[in-house]
XYZ file of C-alpha atoms in Angstrom:
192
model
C 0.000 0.000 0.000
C 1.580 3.128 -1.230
C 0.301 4.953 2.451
C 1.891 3.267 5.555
C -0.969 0.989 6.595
C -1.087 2.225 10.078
C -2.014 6.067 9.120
C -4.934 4.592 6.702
C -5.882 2.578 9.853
C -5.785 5.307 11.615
C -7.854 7.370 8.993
C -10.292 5.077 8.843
C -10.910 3.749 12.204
C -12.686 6.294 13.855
C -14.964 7.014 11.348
C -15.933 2.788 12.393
C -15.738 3.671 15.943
C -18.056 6.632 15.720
C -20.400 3.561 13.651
C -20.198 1.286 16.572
C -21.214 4.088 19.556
C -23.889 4.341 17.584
C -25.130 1.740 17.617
C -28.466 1.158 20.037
C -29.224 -2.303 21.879
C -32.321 -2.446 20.144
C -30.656 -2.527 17.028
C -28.899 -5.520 17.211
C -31.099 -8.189 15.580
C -31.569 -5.446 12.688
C -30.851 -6.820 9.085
C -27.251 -5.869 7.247
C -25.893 -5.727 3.629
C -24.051 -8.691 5.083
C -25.753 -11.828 4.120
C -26.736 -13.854 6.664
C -25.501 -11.472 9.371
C -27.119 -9.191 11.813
C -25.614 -6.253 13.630
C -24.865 -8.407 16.830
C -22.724 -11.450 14.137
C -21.539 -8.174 11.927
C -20.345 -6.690 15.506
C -18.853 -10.034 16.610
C -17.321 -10.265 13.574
C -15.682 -6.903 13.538
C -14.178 -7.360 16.686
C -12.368 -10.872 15.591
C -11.283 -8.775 12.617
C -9.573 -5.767 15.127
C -8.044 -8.436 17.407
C -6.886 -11.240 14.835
C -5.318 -8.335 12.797
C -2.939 -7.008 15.918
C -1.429 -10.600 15.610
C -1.323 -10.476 12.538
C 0.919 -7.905 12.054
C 3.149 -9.482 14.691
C 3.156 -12.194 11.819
C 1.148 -14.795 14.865
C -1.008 -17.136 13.877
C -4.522 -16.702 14.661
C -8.016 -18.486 15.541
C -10.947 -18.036 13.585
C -13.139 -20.735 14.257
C -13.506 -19.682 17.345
C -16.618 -17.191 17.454
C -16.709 -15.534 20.993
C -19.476 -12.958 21.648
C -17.359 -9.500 22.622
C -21.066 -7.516 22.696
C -21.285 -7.730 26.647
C -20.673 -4.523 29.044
C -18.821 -1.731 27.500
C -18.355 -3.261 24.359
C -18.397 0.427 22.494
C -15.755 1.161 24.653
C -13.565 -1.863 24.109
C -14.193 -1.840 20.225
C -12.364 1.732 20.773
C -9.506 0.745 22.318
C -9.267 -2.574 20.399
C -9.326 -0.711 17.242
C -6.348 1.912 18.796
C -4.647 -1.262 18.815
C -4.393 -2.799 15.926
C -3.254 0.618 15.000
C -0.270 0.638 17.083
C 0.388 -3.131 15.507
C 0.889 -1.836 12.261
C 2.644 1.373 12.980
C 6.268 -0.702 12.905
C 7.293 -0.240 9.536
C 8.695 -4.204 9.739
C 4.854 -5.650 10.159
C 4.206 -4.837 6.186
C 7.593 -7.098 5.294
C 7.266 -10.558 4.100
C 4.491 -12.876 3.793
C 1.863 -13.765 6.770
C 2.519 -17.141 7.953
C -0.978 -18.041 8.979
C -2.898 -16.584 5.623
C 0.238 -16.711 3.391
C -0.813 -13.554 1.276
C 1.944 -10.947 1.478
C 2.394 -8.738 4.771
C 0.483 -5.464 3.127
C -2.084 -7.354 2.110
C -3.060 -8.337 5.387
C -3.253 -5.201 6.672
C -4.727 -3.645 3.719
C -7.720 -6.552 4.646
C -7.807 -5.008 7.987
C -8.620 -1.647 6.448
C -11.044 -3.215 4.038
C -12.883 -4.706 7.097
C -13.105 -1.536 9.318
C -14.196 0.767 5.889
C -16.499 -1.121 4.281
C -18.183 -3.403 7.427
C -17.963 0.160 8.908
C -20.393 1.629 5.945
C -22.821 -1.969 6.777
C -23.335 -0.965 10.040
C -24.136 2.541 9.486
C -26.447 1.874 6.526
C -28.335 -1.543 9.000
C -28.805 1.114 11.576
C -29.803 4.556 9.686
C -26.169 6.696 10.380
C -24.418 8.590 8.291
C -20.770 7.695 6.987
C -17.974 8.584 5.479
C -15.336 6.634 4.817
C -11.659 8.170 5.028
C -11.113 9.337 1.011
C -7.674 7.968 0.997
C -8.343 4.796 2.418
C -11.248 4.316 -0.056
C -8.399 5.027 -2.641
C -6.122 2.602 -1.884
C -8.833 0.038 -1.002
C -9.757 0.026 -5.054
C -6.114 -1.684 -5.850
C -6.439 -3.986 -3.227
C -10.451 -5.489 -4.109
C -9.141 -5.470 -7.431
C -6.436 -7.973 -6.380
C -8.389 -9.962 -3.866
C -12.029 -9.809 -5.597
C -11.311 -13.214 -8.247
C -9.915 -15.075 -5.218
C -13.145 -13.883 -2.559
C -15.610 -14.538 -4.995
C -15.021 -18.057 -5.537
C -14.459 -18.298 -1.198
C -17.983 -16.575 -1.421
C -15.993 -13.809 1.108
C -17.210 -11.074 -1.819
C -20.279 -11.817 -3.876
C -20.146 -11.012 -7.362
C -19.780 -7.292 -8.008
C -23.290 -4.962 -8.475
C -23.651 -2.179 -10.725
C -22.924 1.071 -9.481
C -25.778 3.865 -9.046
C -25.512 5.965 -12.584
C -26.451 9.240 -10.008
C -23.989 8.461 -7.279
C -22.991 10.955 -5.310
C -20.254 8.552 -3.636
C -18.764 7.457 -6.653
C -15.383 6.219 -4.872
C -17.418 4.865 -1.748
C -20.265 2.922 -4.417
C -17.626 1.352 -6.285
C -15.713 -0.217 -3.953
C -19.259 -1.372 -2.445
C -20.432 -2.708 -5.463
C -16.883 -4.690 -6.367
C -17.454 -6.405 -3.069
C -20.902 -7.403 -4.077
C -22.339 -4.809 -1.786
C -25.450 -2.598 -3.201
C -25.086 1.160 -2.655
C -28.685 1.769 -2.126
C -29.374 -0.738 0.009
C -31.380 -0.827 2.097
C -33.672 0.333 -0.643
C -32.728 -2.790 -2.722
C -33.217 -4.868 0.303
C-alpha cells in the first residue's frame, strides 16, 4: 500500500468507531448488507477482525473458528480501544515485510484486509442502523487496488459476492464502487 498501513488505519478507524457508539441495543437483531448477518454477528465479527489483525501484524497465527461474543458490558468502549490497537500493531514499519505465515498472502495485504474490514463493514453498520458515513477518502483510494487484487480469489471463497452495478447518479462514486466490487449494493437498504 503506497500509504503506511497504520495512518490509513488510523484514517479510517474512527470514522468505524463513531459507527459502533452508535449503535443502540435495540438494534442488534436489525438486518445488514451482510448476508446472513445481523448487527450483533456483523459486531462479533468486527471485533475478531480488530483483534486477529494485531497478531497479525506481529506475523502470529490466529483463531478463527472460534466465534466468541465480545457484545457484553462496554463493548463500544472496548471496540475503541481494540481498534487503537491494531493501530499501534501496524505502525512498525517491519509488520508490512514478508508474507503472513498463517494466511500466506503478502504482509500489506493483510493489513490492507484489515482496512477493508473496518471501511467497508464500517459503511454496513451505518447503513443496518440509519447513520451517516464517510469513509476516510484515501483509504477508499487505496482500497480500489487492493479489491481489485483480492475480488477473483473472494468470490469463488464466497468472502465477496459477485460485483453490483454502481448507481448511474452516485454521489459517492469512490465509496459505491468499492461497495459494489465487493458485491455490496449502494442503495441498500432500498434494494433490500
Amino acid at each position: 500500500m503506497a500509504t503506511q498501513t497504520s495512518d490509513l488505519l488510523a484514517a479510517a478507524a474512527p470514522r468505524t468507531v463513531d459507527v459502533v457508539r452508535g449503535i443502540a441495543d435495540d438494534q442488534l437483531d436489525s438486518p445488514t448488507p451482510c448476508r446472513d448477518y445481523v448487527v450483533r454477528d456483523l459486531l462479533n465479527h468486527l471485533f475478531e477482525v480488530v483483534v486477529n489483525f494485531q497478531d497479525l501484524a506481529e506475523k502470529r497465527p490466529v483463531e478463527w473458528a472460534e466465534k466468541p461474543d465480545h457484545l457484553d458490558d462496554g463493548w463500544r468502549d472496548r471496540f475503541a480501544v481494540e481498534t487503537d490497537r491494531l493501530i499501534a500493531a501496524w505502525s512498525d514499519p517491519s509488520t508490512l515485510e514478508g508474507v503472513s505465515p498463517g494466511m500466506g498472502l503478502p504482509q500489506t495485504v493483510v493489513g490492507g484486509m484489515a482496512l477493508l474490514d473496518l471501511t467497508v463493514h464500517g459503511w454496513d453498520l451505518a447503513v443496518a442502523t440509519g447513520q451517516p458515513y464517510q469513509p476516510a477518502p484515501e483509504a477508499v483510494t487505496e482500497l480500489h487496488a487492493l479489491v481489485e487484487r483480492l475480488g477473483p480469489t473472494a468470490r469463488k471463497m464466497g468472502v465477496f459476492a459477485d460485483p453490483t452495478p454502481t448507481p448511474p447518479t452516485s454521489t459517492t462514486a469512490d465509496l459505491d464502487h468499492l461497495l459494489t466490487q465487493t458485491g455490496r449494493t449502494p442503495t441498500w437498504p432500498q434494494a433490500h
